[in-house]
């Protein structure tokens, strides 16, 4: 089953190739680095790339929980749809002319790769905690609703402080640097559902 899902490296390669073939539609950048030194991919999708940051934007993040692999696949499917339909879909063209999409296909690259290669149900990132346990639940590491939790082995360990993790700090900094973001969508999937 794992072969049906793209790895983080395959995802990065796909978007870098899309940028090479369609630089007018796709821009790849890296907004931070994880504990295991993976670069955090962010993709800008818009027509007229030089004005992308001036248009109203949607900010999409996927796979903040390592085991929720569908987040990456959704971003890939969306990008493939754009590549296959941009030449003749007037509605898609109109949307991309007046709006911008910022996508972080995988907000937790270390955890995702650990989940793919070692333990499918891994949820957190790969921070090595002081007591020898691993990981912080990135979804609970933001400042809004931050609740300290001292049990580092817990699947919902929120970290030593809000934005203590390079992944959440990278997302925060990106959003603060892009005041044109008007809506954010964080894609989750668990079991047979997604939300």
PDB file of C-alpha atoms in Angstrom:
ATOM      1  CA  UNK A   1       0.000   0.000   0.000  1.00  0.00           C
ATOM      2  CA  UNK A   2       2.830   2.444   0.770  1.00  0.00           C
ATOM      3  CA  UNK A   3       3.914   2.366  -2.862  1.00  0.00           C
ATOM      4  CA  UNK A   4       0.591   3.986  -3.780  1.00  0.00           C
ATOM      5  CA  UNK A   5       1.618   7.116  -1.864  1.00  0.00           C
ATOM      6  CA  UNK A   6       4.336   9.548  -2.875  1.00  0.00           C
ATOM      7  CA  UNK A   7       7.411  10.017  -0.738  1.00  0.00           C
ATOM      8  CA  UNK A   8       8.478  13.474   0.380  1.00  0.00           C
ATOM      9  CA  UNK A   9      11.361  13.442  -2.124  1.00  0.00           C
ATOM     10  CA  UNK A  10       8.992  12.445  -4.941  1.00  0.00           C
ATOM     11  CA  UNK A  11       6.659  15.283  -3.975  1.00  0.00           C
ATOM     12  CA  UNK A  12       9.504  17.802  -4.013  1.00  0.00           C
ATOM     13  CA  UNK A  13      10.705  16.479  -7.387  1.00  0.00           C
ATOM     14  CA  UNK A  14       7.196  16.769  -8.858  1.00  0.00           C
ATOM     15  CA  UNK A  15       6.803  20.405  -7.845  1.00  0.00           C
ATOM     16  CA  UNK A  16      10.334  21.324  -8.924  1.00  0.00           C
ATOM     17  CA  UNK A  17       9.575  19.791 -12.348  1.00  0.00           C
ATOM     18  CA  UNK A  18       6.268  21.709 -12.518  1.00  0.00           C
ATOM     19  CA  UNK A  19       8.155  24.926 -11.817  1.00  0.00           C
ATOM     20  CA  UNK A  20      10.624  24.175 -14.636  1.00  0.00           C
ATOM     21  CA  UNK A  21       7.923  23.437 -17.207  1.00  0.00           C
ATOM     22  CA  UNK A  22       5.431  26.093 -16.020  1.00  0.00           C
ATOM     23  CA  UNK A  23       7.302  28.921 -14.268  1.00  0.00           C
ATOM     24  CA  UNK A  24       4.339  31.177 -15.033  1.00  0.00           C
ATOM     25  CA  UNK A  25       2.136  28.980 -12.778  1.00  0.00           C
ATOM     26  CA  UNK A  26       4.371  27.362 -10.142  1.00  0.00           C
ATOM     27  CA  UNK A  27       7.024  28.735  -7.813  1.00  0.00           C
ATOM     28  CA  UNK A  28       8.892  26.476  -5.392  1.00  0.00           C
ATOM     29  CA  UNK A  29      10.548  27.785  -2.260  1.00  0.00           C
ATOM     30  CA  UNK A  30      11.738  26.359   1.014  1.00  0.00           C
ATOM     31  CA  UNK A  31      10.483  28.106   4.126  1.00  0.00           C
ATOM     32  CA  UNK A  32      12.451  26.341   6.839  1.00  0.00           C
ATOM     33  CA  UNK A  33      14.323  23.238   7.853  1.00  0.00           C
ATOM     34  CA  UNK A  34      13.247  20.383  10.140  1.00  0.00           C
ATOM     35  CA  UNK A  35      15.070  18.693  13.026  1.00  0.00           C
ATOM     36  CA  UNK A  36      16.391  16.098  10.563  1.00  0.00           C
ATOM     37  CA  UNK A  37      17.453  18.808   8.082  1.00  0.00           C
ATOM     38  CA  UNK A  38      14.692  18.321   5.530  1.00  0.00           C
ATOM     39  CA  UNK A  39      13.693  21.498   3.750  1.00  0.00           C
ATOM     40  CA  UNK A  40      10.023  22.458   4.156  1.00  0.00           C
ATOM     41  CA  UNK A  41       8.507  22.835   0.696  1.00  0.00           C
ATOM     42  CA  UNK A  42       6.095  25.656  -0.094  1.00  0.00           C
ATOM     43  CA  UNK A  43       4.565  26.031  -3.560  1.00  0.00           C
ATOM     44  CA  UNK A  44       2.957  29.161  -4.973  1.00  0.00           C
ATOM     45  CA  UNK A  45       0.379  28.594  -7.716  1.00  0.00           C
ATOM     46  CA  UNK A  46      -0.996  31.558  -9.658  1.00  0.00           C
ATOM     47  CA  UNK A  47      -1.140  33.156 -13.082  1.00  0.00           C
ATOM     48  CA  UNK A  48       1.215  36.120 -13.492  1.00  0.00           C
ATOM     49  CA  UNK A  49       3.657  34.939 -10.847  1.00  0.00           C
ATOM     50  CA  UNK A  50       5.289  38.339 -10.383  1.00  0.00           C
ATOM     51  CA  UNK A  51       2.003  39.648  -8.902  1.00  0.00           C
ATOM     52  CA  UNK A  52       1.062  36.502  -6.955  1.00  0.00           C
ATOM     53  CA  UNK A  53       1.777  38.041  -3.550  1.00  0.00           C
ATOM     54  CA  UNK A  54      -0.573  40.951  -4.275  1.00  0.00           C
ATOM     55  CA  UNK A  55      -3.637  38.772  -4.922  1.00  0.00           C
ATOM     56  CA  UNK A  56      -5.979  37.326  -2.279  1.00  0.00           C
ATOM     57  CA  UNK A  57      -4.605  33.942  -1.298  1.00  0.00           C
ATOM     58  CA  UNK A  58      -5.555  30.604   0.197  1.00  0.00           C
ATOM     59  CA  UNK A  59      -2.920  28.938   2.373  1.00  0.00           C
ATOM     60  CA  UNK A  60      -3.088  25.128   2.294  1.00  0.00           C
ATOM     61  CA  UNK A  61      -1.152  22.819   4.610  1.00  0.00           C
ATOM     62  CA  UNK A  62      -1.215  19.042   4.533  1.00  0.00           C
ATOM     63  CA  UNK A  63       0.185  16.174   6.566  1.00  0.00           C
ATOM     64  CA  UNK A  64       0.935  18.087   9.749  1.00  0.00           C
ATOM     65  CA  UNK A  65       0.240  14.750  11.435  1.00  0.00           C
ATOM     66  CA  UNK A  66       2.768  12.289  10.050  1.00  0.00           C
ATOM     67  CA  UNK A  67       0.340   9.416   9.545  1.00  0.00           C
ATOM     68  CA  UNK A  68      -2.182  11.477   7.570  1.00  0.00           C
ATOM     69  CA  UNK A  69      -0.641  10.788   4.172  1.00  0.00           C
ATOM     70  CA  UNK A  70      -3.624  11.974   2.136  1.00  0.00           C
ATOM     71  CA  UNK A  71      -2.657  15.634   2.629  1.00  0.00           C
ATOM     72  CA  UNK A  72       0.312  15.311   0.306  1.00  0.00           C
ATOM     73  CA  UNK A  73      -1.682  13.324  -2.236  1.00  0.00           C
ATOM     74  CA  UNK A  74      -4.383  15.995  -2.326  1.00  0.00           C
ATOM     75  CA  UNK A  75      -1.851  18.712  -3.126  1.00  0.00           C
ATOM     76  CA  UNK A  76      -0.316  16.560  -5.871  1.00  0.00           C
ATOM     77  CA  UNK A  77      -3.735  15.786  -7.370  1.00  0.00           C
ATOM     78  CA  UNK A  78      -4.686  19.456  -7.314  1.00  0.00           C
ATOM     79  CA  UNK A  79      -1.452  20.461  -9.036  1.00  0.00           C
ATOM     80  CA  UNK A  80      -1.839  17.712 -11.654  1.00  0.00           C
ATOM     81  CA  UNK A  81      -5.391  18.916 -12.336  1.00  0.00           C
ATOM     82  CA  UNK A  82      -4.079  22.424 -12.940  1.00  0.00           C
ATOM     83  CA  UNK A  83      -1.378  21.195 -15.308  1.00  0.00           C
ATOM     84  CA  UNK A  84      -3.871  19.088 -17.265  1.00  0.00           C
ATOM     85  CA  UNK A  85      -6.626  21.725 -17.498  1.00  0.00           C
ATOM     86  CA  UNK A  86      -5.008  25.171 -17.465  1.00  0.00           C
ATOM     87  CA  UNK A  87      -4.951  25.489 -21.253  1.00  0.00           C
ATOM     88  CA  UNK A  88      -8.692  25.156 -21.768  1.00  0.00           C
ATOM     89  CA  UNK A  89     -10.618  25.541 -18.484  1.00  0.00           C
ATOM     90  CA  UNK A  90     -11.858  29.166 -18.376  1.00  0.00           C
ATOM     91  CA  UNK A  91     -13.020  28.882 -14.766  1.00  0.00           C
ATOM     92  CA  UNK A  92      -9.619  27.633 -13.602  1.00  0.00           C
ATOM     93  CA  UNK A  93      -7.847  30.349 -15.592  1.00  0.00           C
ATOM     94  CA  UNK A  94     -10.085  33.040 -14.068  1.00  0.00           C
ATOM     95  CA  UNK A  95      -9.450  31.764 -10.530  1.00  0.00           C
ATOM     96  CA  UNK A  96      -5.683  31.732 -10.979  1.00  0.00           C
ATOM     97  CA  UNK A  97      -5.714  35.174 -12.598  1.00  0.00           C
ATOM     98  CA  UNK A  98      -7.406  36.762  -9.594  1.00  0.00           C
ATOM     99  CA  UNK A  99      -6.146  34.571  -6.704  1.00  0.00           C
ATOM    100  CA  UNK A 100      -3.090  32.758  -5.397  1.00  0.00           C
ATOM    101  CA  UNK A 101      -2.687  29.378  -3.735  1.00  0.00           C
ATOM    102  CA  UNK A 102       0.158  28.781  -1.317  1.00  0.00           C
ATOM    103  CA  UNK A 103       0.630  25.092  -0.541  1.00  0.00           C
ATOM    104  CA  UNK A 104       2.787  23.342   2.014  1.00  0.00           C
ATOM    105  CA  UNK A 105       2.031  19.775   0.880  1.00  0.00           C
ATOM    106  CA  UNK A 106       3.701  18.262   3.935  1.00  0.00           C
ATOM    107  CA  UNK A 107       4.076  20.345   7.085  1.00  0.00           C
ATOM    108  CA  UNK A 108       5.809  17.445   8.860  1.00  0.00           C
ATOM    109  CA  UNK A 109       8.387  15.915   6.471  1.00  0.00           C
ATOM    110  CA  UNK A 110      10.425  14.091   9.152  1.00  0.00           C
ATOM    111  CA  UNK A 111       7.416  12.508  10.808  1.00  0.00           C
ATOM    112  CA  UNK A 112       5.865  11.632   7.459  1.00  0.00           C
ATOM    113  CA  UNK A 113       8.963   9.771   6.273  1.00  0.00           C
ATOM    114  CA  UNK A 114       9.264   8.037   9.651  1.00  0.00           C
ATOM    115  CA  UNK A 115       5.629   6.969   9.321  1.00  0.00           C
ATOM    116  CA  UNK A 116       6.175   5.695   5.774  1.00  0.00           C
ATOM    117  CA  UNK A 117       9.353   3.761   6.561  1.00  0.00           C
ATOM    118  CA  UNK A 118       9.177   2.650  10.207  1.00  0.00           C
ATOM    119  CA  UNK A 119       5.838   2.977  12.017  1.00  0.00           C
ATOM    120  CA  UNK A 120       2.678   3.777  10.056  1.00  0.00           C
ATOM    121  CA  UNK A 121       0.818   5.221  13.046  1.00  0.00           C
ATOM    122  CA  UNK A 122       3.497   7.772  13.987  1.00  0.00           C
ATOM    123  CA  UNK A 123       1.817  11.165  14.464  1.00  0.00           C
ATOM    124  CA  UNK A 124       4.387  13.692  15.730  1.00  0.00           C
ATOM    125  CA  UNK A 125       7.508  15.292  14.309  1.00  0.00           C
ATOM    126  CA  UNK A 126      10.957  13.872  15.105  1.00  0.00           C
ATOM    127  CA  UNK A 127      12.275  16.241  17.786  1.00  0.00           C
ATOM    128  CA  UNK A 128      14.454  14.347  20.260  1.00  0.00           C
ATOM    129  CA  UNK A 129      13.121  15.329  23.663  1.00  0.00           C
ATOM    130  CA  UNK A 130      15.419  15.749  26.674  1.00  0.00           C
ATOM    131  CA  UNK A 131      14.184  12.503  28.254  1.00  0.00           C
ATOM    132  CA  UNK A 132      14.994  10.409  25.155  1.00  0.00           C
ATOM    133  CA  UNK A 133      11.460  10.288  23.737  1.00  0.00           C
ATOM    134  CA  UNK A 134      10.698  11.654  20.303  1.00  0.00           C
ATOM    135  CA  UNK A 135       8.283  14.095  18.835  1.00  0.00           C
ATOM    136  CA  UNK A 136       5.869  16.970  19.293  1.00  0.00           C
ATOM    137  CA  UNK A 137       2.287  17.039  18.012  1.00  0.00           C
ATOM    138  CA  UNK A 138       2.693  19.951  15.611  1.00  0.00           C
ATOM    139  CA  UNK A 139      -1.037  20.597  15.486  1.00  0.00           C
ATOM    140  CA  UNK A 140      -0.866  21.521  19.187  1.00  0.00           C
ATOM    141  CA  UNK A 141       2.297  23.630  18.925  1.00  0.00           C
ATOM    142  CA  UNK A 142       0.637  26.851  17.748  1.00  0.00           C
ATOM    143  CA  UNK A 143       0.017  29.747  20.141  1.00  0.00           C
ATOM    144  CA  UNK A 144      -3.777  29.721  19.839  1.00  0.00           C
ATOM    145  CA  UNK A 145      -5.036  27.248  22.398  1.00  0.00           C
ATOM    146  CA  UNK A 146      -1.518  26.191  23.406  1.00  0.00           C
ATOM    147  CA  UNK A 147      -1.722  23.999  26.495  1.00  0.00           C
ATOM    148  CA  UNK A 148       1.525  22.853  28.127  1.00  0.00           C
ATOM    149  CA  UNK A 149       1.850  19.105  28.468  1.00  0.00           C
ATOM    150  CA  UNK A 150       4.761  17.541  30.349  1.00  0.00           C
ATOM    151  CA  UNK A 151       4.187  13.977  29.086  1.00  0.00           C
ATOM    152  CA  UNK A 152       6.627  13.895  26.169  1.00  0.00           C
ATOM    153  CA  UNK A 153       5.709  10.330  25.193  1.00  0.00           C
ATOM    154  CA  UNK A 154       2.074  11.354  24.649  1.00  0.00           C
ATOM    155  CA  UNK A 155       0.771  11.476  21.068  1.00  0.00           C
ATOM    156  CA  UNK A 156      -0.579  14.935  21.882  1.00  0.00           C
ATOM    157  CA  UNK A 157       2.563  16.362  23.519  1.00  0.00           C
ATOM    158  CA  UNK A 158       2.394  20.050  22.614  1.00  0.00           C
ATOM    159  CA  UNK A 159       6.097  20.829  22.996  1.00  0.00           C
ATOM    160  CA  UNK A 160       8.060  22.963  25.452  1.00  0.00           C
ATOM    161  CA  UNK A 161       6.416  26.194  24.211  1.00  0.00           C
ATOM    162  CA  UNK A 162       4.254  27.502  21.394  1.00  0.00           C
ATOM    163  CA  UNK A 163       6.174  27.592  18.098  1.00  0.00           C
ATOM    164  CA  UNK A 164       9.085  25.671  19.647  1.00  0.00           C
ATOM    165  CA  UNK A 165       9.217  23.491  16.529  1.00  0.00           C
ATOM    166  CA  UNK A 166      10.910  24.556  13.296  1.00  0.00           C
ATOM    167  CA  UNK A 167       7.918  23.331  11.276  1.00  0.00           C
ATOM    168  CA  UNK A 168       5.292  25.439  13.071  1.00  0.00           C
ATOM    169  CA  UNK A 169       7.619  28.438  13.242  1.00  0.00           C
ATOM    170  CA  UNK A 170       8.166  28.213   9.468  1.00  0.00           C
ATOM    171  CA  UNK A 171       4.393  28.231   8.881  1.00  0.00           C
ATOM    172  CA  UNK A 172       3.934  31.173  11.259  1.00  0.00           C
ATOM    173  CA  UNK A 173       6.679  33.199   9.583  1.00  0.00           C
ATOM    174  CA  UNK A 174       5.337  32.484   6.112  1.00  0.00           C
ATOM    175  CA  UNK A 175       1.818  33.580   7.031  1.00  0.00           C
ATOM    176  CA  UNK A 176       3.081  36.735   8.744  1.00  0.00           C
ATOM    177  CA  UNK A 177       5.128  37.580   5.640  1.00  0.00           C
ATOM    178  CA  UNK A 178       2.052  37.211   3.373  1.00  0.00           C
ATOM    179  CA  UNK A 179      -0.728  39.576   4.456  1.00  0.00           C
ATOM    180  CA  UNK A 180      -2.623  38.660   1.275  1.00  0.00           C
ATOM    181  CA  UNK A 181      -3.598  35.300   2.837  1.00  0.00           C
ATOM    182  CA  UNK A 182      -7.324  35.538   3.465  1.00  0.00           C
ATOM    183  CA  UNK A 183      -8.137  31.922   4.293  1.00  0.00           C
ATOM    184  CA  UNK A 184      -6.214  28.905   5.538  1.00  0.00           C
ATOM    185  CA  UNK A 185      -7.015  25.227   5.093  1.00  0.00           C
ATOM    186  CA  UNK A 186      -5.213  22.536   7.095  1.00  0.00           C
ATOM    187  CA  UNK A 187      -6.031  19.127   5.628  1.00  0.00           C
ATOM    188  CA  UNK A 188      -6.388  16.181   8.002  1.00  0.00           C
ATOM    189  CA  UNK A 189      -7.272  12.540   7.412  1.00  0.00           C
ATOM    190  CA  UNK A 190      -7.628   9.712   9.877  1.00  0.00           C
ATOM    191  CA  UNK A 191      -9.077   6.244   9.442  1.00  0.00           C
ATOM    192  CA  UNK A 192     -11.636   6.310   6.655  1.00  0.00           C
ATOM    193  CA  UNK A 193     -12.423  10.015   6.933  1.00  0.00           C
ATOM    194  CA  UNK A 194     -10.838  13.301   6.013  1.00  0.00           C
ATOM    195  CA  UNK A 195     -11.494  16.795   7.281  1.00  0.00           C
TER     196      UNK A 195
END
